[in-house]
Short mmCIF file of C-alpha atoms and ligand atoms in Angstrom, two decimals:
data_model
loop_
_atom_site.label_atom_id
_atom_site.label_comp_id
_atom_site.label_asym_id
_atom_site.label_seq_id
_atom_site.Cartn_x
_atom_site.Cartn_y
_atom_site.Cartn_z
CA UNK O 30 75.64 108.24 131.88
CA UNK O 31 71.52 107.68 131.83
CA UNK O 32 70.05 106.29 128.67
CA UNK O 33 67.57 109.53 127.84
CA UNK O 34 64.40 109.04 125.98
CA UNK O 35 62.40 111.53 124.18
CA UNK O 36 59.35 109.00 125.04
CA UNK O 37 56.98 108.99 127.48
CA UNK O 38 56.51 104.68 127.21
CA UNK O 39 56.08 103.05 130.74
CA UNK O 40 59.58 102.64 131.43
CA UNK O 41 60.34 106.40 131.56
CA UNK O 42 60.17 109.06 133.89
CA UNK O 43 60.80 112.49 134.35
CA UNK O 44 62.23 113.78 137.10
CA UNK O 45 60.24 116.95 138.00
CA UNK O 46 62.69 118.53 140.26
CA UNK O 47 65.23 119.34 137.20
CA UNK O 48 66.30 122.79 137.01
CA UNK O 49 66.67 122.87 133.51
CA UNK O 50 64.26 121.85 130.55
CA UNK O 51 62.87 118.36 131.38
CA UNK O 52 64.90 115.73 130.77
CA UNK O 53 62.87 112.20 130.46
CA UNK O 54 65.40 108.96 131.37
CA UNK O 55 65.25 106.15 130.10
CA UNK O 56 65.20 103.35 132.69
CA UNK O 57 66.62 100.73 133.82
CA UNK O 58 69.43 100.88 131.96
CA UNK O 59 70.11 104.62 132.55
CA UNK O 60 73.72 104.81 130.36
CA UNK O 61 72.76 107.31 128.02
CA UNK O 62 72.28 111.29 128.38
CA UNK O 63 71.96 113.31 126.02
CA UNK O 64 73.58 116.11 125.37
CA UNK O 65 74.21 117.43 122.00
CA UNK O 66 77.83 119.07 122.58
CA UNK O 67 78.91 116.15 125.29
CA UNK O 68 80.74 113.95 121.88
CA UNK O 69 83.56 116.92 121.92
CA UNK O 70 84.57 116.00 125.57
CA UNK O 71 88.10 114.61 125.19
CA UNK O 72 89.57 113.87 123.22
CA UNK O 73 109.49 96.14 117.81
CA UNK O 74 109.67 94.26 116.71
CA UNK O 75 107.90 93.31 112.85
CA UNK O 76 107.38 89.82 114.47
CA UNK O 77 105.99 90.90 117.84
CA UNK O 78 103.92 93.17 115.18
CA UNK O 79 103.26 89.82 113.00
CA UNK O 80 102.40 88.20 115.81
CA UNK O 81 100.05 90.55 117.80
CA UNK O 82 98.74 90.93 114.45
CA UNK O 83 97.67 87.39 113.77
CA UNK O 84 94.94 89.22 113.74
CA UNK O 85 92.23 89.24 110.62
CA UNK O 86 90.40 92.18 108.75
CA UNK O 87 87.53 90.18 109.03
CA UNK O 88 86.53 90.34 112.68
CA UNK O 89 83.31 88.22 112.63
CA UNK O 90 85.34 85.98 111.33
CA UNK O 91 88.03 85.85 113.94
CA UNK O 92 86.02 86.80 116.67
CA UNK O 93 84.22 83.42 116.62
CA UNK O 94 87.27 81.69 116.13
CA UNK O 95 88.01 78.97 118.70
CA UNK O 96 85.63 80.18 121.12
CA UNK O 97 83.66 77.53 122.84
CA UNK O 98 80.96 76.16 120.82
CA UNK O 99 78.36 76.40 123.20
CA UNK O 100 78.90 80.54 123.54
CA UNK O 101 75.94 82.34 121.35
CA UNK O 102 76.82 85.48 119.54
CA UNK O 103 75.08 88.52 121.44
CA UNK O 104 76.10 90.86 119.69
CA UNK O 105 76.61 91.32 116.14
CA UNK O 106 77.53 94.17 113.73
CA UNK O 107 77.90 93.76 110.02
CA UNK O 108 78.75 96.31 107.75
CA UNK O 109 77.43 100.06 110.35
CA UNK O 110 77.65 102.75 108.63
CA UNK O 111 76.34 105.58 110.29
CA UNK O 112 76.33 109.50 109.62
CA UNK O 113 76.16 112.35 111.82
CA UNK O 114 72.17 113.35 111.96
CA UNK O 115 72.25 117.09 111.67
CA UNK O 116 75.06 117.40 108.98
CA UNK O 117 74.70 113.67 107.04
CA UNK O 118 78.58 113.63 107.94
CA UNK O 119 79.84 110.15 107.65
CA UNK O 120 81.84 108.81 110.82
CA UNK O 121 81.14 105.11 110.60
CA UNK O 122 82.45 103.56 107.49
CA UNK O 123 81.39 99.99 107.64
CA UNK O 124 82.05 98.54 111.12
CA UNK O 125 82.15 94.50 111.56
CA UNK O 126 82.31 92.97 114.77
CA UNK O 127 81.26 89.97 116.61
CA UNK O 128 80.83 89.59 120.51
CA UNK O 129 80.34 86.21 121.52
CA UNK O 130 78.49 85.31 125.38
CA UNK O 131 81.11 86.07 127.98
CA UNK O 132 83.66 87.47 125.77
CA UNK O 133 85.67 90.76 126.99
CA UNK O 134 86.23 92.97 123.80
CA UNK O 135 88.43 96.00 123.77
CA UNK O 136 88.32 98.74 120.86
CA UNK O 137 91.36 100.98 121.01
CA UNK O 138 91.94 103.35 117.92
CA UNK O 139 93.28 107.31 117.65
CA UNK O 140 91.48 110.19 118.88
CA UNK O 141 88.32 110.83 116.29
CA UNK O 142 88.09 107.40 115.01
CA UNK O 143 84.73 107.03 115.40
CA UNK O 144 85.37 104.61 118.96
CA UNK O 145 82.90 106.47 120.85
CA UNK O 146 80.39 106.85 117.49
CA UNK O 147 80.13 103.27 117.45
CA UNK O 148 79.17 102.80 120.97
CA UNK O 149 76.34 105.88 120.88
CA UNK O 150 74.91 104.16 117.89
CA UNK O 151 74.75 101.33 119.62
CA UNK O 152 72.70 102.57 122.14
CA UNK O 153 70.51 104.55 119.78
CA UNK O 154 72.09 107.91 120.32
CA UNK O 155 70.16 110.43 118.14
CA UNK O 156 72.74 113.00 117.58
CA UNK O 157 73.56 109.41 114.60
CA UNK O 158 71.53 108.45 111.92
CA UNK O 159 72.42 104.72 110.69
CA UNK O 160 72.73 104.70 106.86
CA UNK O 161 73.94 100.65 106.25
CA UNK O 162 74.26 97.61 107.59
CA UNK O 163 72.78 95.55 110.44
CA UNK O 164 73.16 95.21 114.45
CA UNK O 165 71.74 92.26 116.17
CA UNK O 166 71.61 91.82 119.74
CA UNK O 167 70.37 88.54 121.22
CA UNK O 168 69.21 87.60 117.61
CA UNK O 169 67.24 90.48 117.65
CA UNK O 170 67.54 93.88 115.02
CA UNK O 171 68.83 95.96 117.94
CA UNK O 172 68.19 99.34 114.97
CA UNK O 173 64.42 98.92 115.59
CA UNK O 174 64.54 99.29 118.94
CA UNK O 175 64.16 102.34 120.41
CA UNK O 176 66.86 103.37 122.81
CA UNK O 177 64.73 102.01 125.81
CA UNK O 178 64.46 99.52 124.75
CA UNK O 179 67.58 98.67 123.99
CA UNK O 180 68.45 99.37 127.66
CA UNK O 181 65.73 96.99 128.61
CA UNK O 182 67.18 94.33 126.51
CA UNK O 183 70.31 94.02 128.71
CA UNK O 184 72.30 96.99 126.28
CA UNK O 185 74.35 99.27 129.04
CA UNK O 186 76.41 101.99 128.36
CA UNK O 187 79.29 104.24 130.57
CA UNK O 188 79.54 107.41 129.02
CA UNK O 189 83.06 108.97 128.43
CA UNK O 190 82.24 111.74 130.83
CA UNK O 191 79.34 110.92 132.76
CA UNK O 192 76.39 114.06 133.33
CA UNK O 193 75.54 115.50 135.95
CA UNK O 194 71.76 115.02 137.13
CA UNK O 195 71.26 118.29 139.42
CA UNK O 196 68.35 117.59 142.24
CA UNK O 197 68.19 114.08 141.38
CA UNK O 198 69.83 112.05 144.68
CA UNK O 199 71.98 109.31 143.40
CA UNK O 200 70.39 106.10 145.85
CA UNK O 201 66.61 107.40 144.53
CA UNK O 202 67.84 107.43 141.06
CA UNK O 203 69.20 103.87 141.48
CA UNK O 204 66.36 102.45 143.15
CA UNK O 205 63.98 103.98 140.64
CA UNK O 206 65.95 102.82 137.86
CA UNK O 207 66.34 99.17 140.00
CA UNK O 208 62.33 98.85 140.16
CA UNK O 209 61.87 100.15 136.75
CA UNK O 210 63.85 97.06 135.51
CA UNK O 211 61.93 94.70 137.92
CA UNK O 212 59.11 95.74 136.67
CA UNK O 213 60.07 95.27 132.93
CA UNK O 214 60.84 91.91 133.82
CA UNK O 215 57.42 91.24 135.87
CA UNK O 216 59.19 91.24 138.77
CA UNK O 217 57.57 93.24 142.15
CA UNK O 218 59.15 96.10 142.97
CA UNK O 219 61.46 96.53 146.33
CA UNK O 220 61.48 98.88 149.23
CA UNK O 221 64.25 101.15 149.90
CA UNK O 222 65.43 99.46 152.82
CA UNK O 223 65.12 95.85 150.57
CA UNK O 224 67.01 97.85 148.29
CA UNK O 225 69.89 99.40 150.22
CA UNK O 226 70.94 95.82 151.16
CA UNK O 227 71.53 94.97 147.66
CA UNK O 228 73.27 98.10 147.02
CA UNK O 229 75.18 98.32 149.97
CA UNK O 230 77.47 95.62 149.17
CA UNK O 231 78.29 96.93 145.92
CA UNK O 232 79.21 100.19 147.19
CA UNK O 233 81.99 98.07 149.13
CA UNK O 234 83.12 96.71 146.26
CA UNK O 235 83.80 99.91 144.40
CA UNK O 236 85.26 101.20 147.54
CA UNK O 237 82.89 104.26 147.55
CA UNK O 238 81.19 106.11 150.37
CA UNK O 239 77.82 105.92 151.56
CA UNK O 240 77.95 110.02 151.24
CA UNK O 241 77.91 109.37 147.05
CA UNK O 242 74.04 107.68 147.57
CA UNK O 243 72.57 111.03 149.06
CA UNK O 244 74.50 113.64 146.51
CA UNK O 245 73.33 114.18 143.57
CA UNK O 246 73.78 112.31 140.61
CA UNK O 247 77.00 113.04 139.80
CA UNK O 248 76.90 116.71 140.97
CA UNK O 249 80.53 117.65 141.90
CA UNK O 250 81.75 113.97 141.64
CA UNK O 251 85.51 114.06 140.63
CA UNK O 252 86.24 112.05 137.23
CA UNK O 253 87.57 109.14 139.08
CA UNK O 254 84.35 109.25 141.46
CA UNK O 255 81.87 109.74 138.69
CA UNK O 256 83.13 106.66 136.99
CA UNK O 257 83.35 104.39 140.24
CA UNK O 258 79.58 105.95 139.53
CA UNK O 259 79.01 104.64 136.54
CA UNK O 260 80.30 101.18 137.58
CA UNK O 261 77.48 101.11 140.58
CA UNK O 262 74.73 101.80 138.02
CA UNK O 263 76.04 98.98 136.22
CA UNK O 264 76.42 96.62 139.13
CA UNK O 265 72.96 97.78 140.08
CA UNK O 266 71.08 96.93 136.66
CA UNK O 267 72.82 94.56 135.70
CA UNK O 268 73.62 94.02 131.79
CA UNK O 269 73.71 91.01 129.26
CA UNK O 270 76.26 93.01 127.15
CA UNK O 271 78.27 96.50 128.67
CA UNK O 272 79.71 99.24 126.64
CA UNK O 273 82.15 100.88 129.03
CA UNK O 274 83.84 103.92 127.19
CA UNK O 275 87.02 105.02 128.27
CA UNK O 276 86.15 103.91 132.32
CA UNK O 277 90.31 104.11 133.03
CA UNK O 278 90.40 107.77 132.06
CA UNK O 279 90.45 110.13 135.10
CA UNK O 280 91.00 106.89 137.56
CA UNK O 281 94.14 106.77 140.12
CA UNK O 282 95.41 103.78 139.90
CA UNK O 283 93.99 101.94 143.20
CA UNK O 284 90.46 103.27 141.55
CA UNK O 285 91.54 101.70 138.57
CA UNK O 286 91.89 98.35 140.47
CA UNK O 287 88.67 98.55 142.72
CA UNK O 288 86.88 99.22 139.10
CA UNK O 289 88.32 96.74 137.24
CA UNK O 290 87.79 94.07 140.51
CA UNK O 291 84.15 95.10 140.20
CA UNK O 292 84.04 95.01 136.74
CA UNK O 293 85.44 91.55 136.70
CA UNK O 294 83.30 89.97 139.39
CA UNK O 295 80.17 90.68 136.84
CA UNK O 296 81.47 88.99 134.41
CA UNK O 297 79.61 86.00 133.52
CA UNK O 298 79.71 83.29 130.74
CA UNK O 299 76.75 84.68 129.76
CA UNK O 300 77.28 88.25 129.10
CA UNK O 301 79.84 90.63 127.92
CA UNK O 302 82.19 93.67 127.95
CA UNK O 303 82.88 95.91 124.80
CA UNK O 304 85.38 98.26 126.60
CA UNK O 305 87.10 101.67 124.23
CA UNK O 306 90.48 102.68 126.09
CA UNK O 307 93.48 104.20 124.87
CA UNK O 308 95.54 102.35 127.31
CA UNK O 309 96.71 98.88 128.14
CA UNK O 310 96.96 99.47 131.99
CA UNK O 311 92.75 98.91 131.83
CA UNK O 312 93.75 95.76 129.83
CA UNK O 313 95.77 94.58 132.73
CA UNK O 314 93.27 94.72 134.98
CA UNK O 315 90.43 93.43 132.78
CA UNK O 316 91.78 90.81 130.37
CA UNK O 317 90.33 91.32 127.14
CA UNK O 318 89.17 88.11 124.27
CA UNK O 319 89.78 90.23 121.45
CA UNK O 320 91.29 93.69 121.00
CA UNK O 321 90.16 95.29 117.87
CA UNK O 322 91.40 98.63 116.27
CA UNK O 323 89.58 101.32 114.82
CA UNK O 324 90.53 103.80 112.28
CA UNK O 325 88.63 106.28 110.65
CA UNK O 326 85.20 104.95 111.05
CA UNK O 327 86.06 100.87 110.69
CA UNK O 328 87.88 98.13 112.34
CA UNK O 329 91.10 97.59 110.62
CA UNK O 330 92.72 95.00 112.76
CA UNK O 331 91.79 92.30 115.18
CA UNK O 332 94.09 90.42 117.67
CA UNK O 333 94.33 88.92 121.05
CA UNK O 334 95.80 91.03 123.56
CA UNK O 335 99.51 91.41 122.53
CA UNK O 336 98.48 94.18 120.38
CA UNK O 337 97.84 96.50 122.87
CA UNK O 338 101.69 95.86 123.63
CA UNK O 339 102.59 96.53 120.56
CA UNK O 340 100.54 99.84 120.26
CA UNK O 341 101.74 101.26 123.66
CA UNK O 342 105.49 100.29 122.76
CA UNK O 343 105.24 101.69 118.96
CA UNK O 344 102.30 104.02 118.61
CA UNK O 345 99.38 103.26 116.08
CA UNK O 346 102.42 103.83 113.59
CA UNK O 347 103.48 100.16 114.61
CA UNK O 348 100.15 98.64 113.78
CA UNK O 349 99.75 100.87 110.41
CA UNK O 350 103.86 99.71 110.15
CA UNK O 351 102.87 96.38 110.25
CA UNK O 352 100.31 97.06 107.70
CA UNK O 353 102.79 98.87 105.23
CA UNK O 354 105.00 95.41 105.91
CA UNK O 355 102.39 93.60 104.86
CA UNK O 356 101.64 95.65 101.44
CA UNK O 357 105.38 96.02 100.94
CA UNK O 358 105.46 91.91 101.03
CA UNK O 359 102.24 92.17 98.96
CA UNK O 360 104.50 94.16 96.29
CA UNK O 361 107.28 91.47 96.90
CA UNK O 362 105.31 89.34 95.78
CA UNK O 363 104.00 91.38 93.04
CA UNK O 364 107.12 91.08 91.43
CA UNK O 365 108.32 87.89 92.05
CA UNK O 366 105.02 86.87 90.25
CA UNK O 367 106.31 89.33 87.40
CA UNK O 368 108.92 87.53 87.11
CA UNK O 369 106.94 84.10 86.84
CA UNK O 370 104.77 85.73 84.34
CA UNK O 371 107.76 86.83 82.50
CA UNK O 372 109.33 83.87 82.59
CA UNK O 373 105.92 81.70 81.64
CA UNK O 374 105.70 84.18 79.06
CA UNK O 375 109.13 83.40 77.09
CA UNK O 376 108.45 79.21 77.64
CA UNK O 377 104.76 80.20 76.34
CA UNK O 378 106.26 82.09 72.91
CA UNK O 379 108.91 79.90 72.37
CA UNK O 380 106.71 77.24 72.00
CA UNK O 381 103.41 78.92 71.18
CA UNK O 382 104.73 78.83 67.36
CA UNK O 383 104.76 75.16 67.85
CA UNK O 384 101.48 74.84 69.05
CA UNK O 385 100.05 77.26 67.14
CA UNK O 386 100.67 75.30 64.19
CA UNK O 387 99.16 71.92 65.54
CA UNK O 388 96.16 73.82 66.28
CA UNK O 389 95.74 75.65 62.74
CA UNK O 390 95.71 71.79 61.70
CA UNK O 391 92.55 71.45 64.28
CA UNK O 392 91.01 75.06 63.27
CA UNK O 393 91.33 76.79 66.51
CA UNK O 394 89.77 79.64 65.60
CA UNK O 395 91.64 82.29 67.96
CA UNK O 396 95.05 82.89 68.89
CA UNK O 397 93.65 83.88 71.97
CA UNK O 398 92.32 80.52 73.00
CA UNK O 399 95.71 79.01 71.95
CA UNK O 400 97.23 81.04 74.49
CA UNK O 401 94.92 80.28 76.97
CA UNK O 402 94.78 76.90 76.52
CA UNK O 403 98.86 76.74 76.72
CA UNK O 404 98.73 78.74 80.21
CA UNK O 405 96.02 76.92 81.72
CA UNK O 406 97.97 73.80 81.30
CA UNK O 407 100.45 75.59 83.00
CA UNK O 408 98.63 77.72 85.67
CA UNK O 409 95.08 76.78 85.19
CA UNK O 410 94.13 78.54 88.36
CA UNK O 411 96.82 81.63 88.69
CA UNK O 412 94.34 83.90 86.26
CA UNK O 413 96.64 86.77 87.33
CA UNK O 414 99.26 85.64 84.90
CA UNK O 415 96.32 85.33 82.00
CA UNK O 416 95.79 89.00 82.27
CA UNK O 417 99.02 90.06 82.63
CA UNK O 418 100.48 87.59 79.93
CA UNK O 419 98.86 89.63 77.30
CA UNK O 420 100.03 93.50 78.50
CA UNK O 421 103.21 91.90 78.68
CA UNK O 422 103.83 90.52 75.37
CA UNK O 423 102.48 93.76 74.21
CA UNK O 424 104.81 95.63 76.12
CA UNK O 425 107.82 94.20 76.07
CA UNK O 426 107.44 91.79 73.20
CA UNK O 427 105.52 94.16 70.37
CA UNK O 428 106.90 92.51 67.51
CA UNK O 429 105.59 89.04 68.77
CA UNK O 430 102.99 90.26 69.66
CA UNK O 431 101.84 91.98 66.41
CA UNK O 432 103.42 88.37 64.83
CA UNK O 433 100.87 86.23 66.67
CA UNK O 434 98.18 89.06 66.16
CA UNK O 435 98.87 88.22 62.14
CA UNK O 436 98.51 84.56 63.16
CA UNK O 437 95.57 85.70 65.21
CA UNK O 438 93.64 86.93 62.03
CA UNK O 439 94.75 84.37 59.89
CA UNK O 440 93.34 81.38 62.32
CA UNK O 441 89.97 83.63 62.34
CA UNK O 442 90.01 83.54 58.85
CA UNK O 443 90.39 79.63 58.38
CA UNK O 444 87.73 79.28 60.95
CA UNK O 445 85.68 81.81 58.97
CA UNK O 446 86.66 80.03 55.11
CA UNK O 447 86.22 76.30 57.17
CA UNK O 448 82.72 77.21 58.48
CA UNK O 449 81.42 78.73 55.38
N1 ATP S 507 77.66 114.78 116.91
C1 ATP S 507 78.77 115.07 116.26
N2 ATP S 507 78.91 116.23 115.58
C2 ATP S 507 80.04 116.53 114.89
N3 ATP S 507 81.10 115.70 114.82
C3 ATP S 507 81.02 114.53 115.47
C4 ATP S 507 79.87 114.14 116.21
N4 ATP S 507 80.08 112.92 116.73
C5 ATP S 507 81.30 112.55 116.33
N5 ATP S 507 81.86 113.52 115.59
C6 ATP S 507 83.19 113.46 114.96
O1 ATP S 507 83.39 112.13 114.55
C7 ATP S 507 84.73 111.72 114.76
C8 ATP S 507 84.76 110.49 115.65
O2 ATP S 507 84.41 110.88 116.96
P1 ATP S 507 84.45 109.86 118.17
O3 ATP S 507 84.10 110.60 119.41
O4 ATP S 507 83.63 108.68 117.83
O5 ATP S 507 85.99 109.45 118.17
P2 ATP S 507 86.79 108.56 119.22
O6 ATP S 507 87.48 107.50 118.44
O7 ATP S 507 85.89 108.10 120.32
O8 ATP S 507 87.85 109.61 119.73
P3 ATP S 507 88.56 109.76 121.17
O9 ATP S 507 89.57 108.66 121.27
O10 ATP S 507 89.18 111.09 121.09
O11 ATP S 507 87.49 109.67 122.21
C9 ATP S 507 85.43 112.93 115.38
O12 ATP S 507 86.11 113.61 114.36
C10 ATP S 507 84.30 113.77 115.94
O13 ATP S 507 84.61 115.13 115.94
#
């Protein structure tokens, strides 16, 4: 949940109280603690598929498709590749994405495709170690920040499973992490009685009791309750752009509404959502831009919400179906364009002799540039059928072939006896 920093800069703290070695937490923006073993927690139709799948490989392309001109990008990823820091294992492969101000973007993908990865690095988690490629985050390089700072920049992230904080009481934890913000942004800090009345109303809006603000952080919380958790933090800081991994997991489903309500009602035109979930019931509840899916370490697919229909009524296996479809039609049209070439090919030979010999007259010194000169008139732009026109003839015409090689030699020789 808390955003931890191995620094001691001003916006830190440790909490003295901990029973175990002393964790320092990065504030405000909490989202992030670490713990080194906490990434092992967890775990139709063709045109329904065609059309959910209007969707690009290219999501910085799409992503800024026909959104409103005035929205800024806030968050952009080109080309992450990122590696695992203790054994250089590589988990992101080249991730692109695009989140525009006051767009809601989901990432769904199979277990272990590097969903969660993605997120960590983009809060600076240092169990990752980014090898490629570029993040910028309200036009700044968000990889030379440190993970404070990221926090500080408006970056906030819901863990998958949220840690415990044992000895740290959840309403001091808030309001420490509240003031440390306010005073990041020069503001003066508040009292806890100033403070309760801002968080009060909050607490109503995720349904949760006033008991949660004097436990500890998390300490015994059910799943369901430690999430509601999460969402307080996040209602309480505030954030220009929200990472929220896998919130619907462990929620009933009135939770899930009070979440998603809460969720919704800080949504802004200004900021944004970047949810992971495995499931479209979250998707219901929070209507998503963009839905992109990830699979081993990129995003393979982009599309507006229909795909998460799709995936939930076919499996992944629809989407990679769809894909398959797509390089089947791909080899469709591989042939059909054999044929072309094949028939281009016999028009080309049966009159290549033709031309051949008005061009000897105008010492053409290749055979080669006959042919390409006859295709181009034919195809100037289709260079697929220059390449293949050759292998072809050699193939399945040898004897022509060899025949216009002869002719080949003999041109390069009248161009040789012409020049000299
Ligand atoms: N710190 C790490 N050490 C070892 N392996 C890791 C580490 N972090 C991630 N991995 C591996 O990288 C792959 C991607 O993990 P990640 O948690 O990002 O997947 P995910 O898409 O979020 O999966 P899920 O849907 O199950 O949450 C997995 O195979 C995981 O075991």
């Amino acid at each position: 949940m808390a955003a931890f920093l191995p620094s001691t800069s001003c916006c830190s703290f440790k909490f003295s109280n901990l029973p175990s070695k002393s964790h320092v937490f990065t504030l405000p923006a909490l989202p992030l603690l670490c713990r080194r073993s906490n990434y092992h927690r967890h775990h139709l139709s063709l045109n329904r598929v065609t059309a959910a799948l209007s969707a690009v490989d290219s999501p910085l392309k799409s992503s800024s498709e026909g959104q409103d001109e005035k929205s800024q990008p806030l968050l952009q990823v080109t080309g992450l590749t990122a590696v695992i820091a203790e054994s250089k294992q590589e988990i992101l492969k080249g991730v692109n994405l695009l989140v525009n101000e006051g767009e809601v973007h989901a990432i769904m993908g199979k277990n272990g495709s590097g969903k969660s990865t993605l997120s960590k690095v983009l809060v600076g988690h240092p169990d990752y170690e980014v090898t490629e490629g570029s993040v910028v985050f309200k036009g700044e390089n968000l990889l030379e920040m440190e993970p404070e700072e990221r926090s500080l920049a408006g970056l906030f992230m819901s863990f998958q499973s949220p840690v415990e904080i044992p000895g740290v009481n959840n309403i001091d934890f808030l309001h420490m992490a509240y003031n440390a913000r306010r005073r990041k942004l020069g503001q003066p800090e508040i009292g806890p009685i100033e403070f309760y009345a801002y968080l009060y109303p909050k607490l109503e809006r995720l349904s949760m009791k006033t008991d949660f603000l004097n436990r500890n952080v998390n300490e015994g919380f059910s799943g369901g309750e430690r999430k509601r958790n999460e969402i307080l933090q996040l209602a309480v800081l505030g954030a220009d752009l929200a990472i929220l991994d896998e919130i619907d997991s462990g929620l009933d489903v009135d939770a899930l509404r009070d979440v998603a309500k809460a969720v919704n009602g800080l949504l802004t035109p200004k900021n944004s959502l970047l949810m992971i979930t495995h499931y479209r019931r979250l998707l219901e509840f929070i209507k998503p831009t963009f839905i992109h899916i990830m699979e081993d370490g990129r995003i393979i697919k982009t599309g507006d919400a229909s795909i998460a229909t799709v995936l939930e009524e076919g499996g992944y296996k629809a989407i990679s179906g769809s894909g398959s479809n797509f390089r089947e039609s791909r080899g469709l049209g591989k042939i059909l364009i054999s044929i072309c070439s094949w028939l281009v090919m016999i028009w080309e030979v049966v009159s290549a002799f033709d031309v051949v010999n008005d061009l000897v007259a105008d010492s053409v010194p290749h055979a080669d540039a006959v042919f390409q000169q006859l295709s181009s008139n034919v195809f100037r732009t289709w260079e697929y059928f220059m390449l293949e026109k050759h292998r072809l003839l050699q193939v399945k015409c040898p004897r022509l072939f060899v025949e216009l090689q002869l002719q080949s030699r003999d041109l390069n020789n009248h161009a040789v006896l012409q020049a000299s």
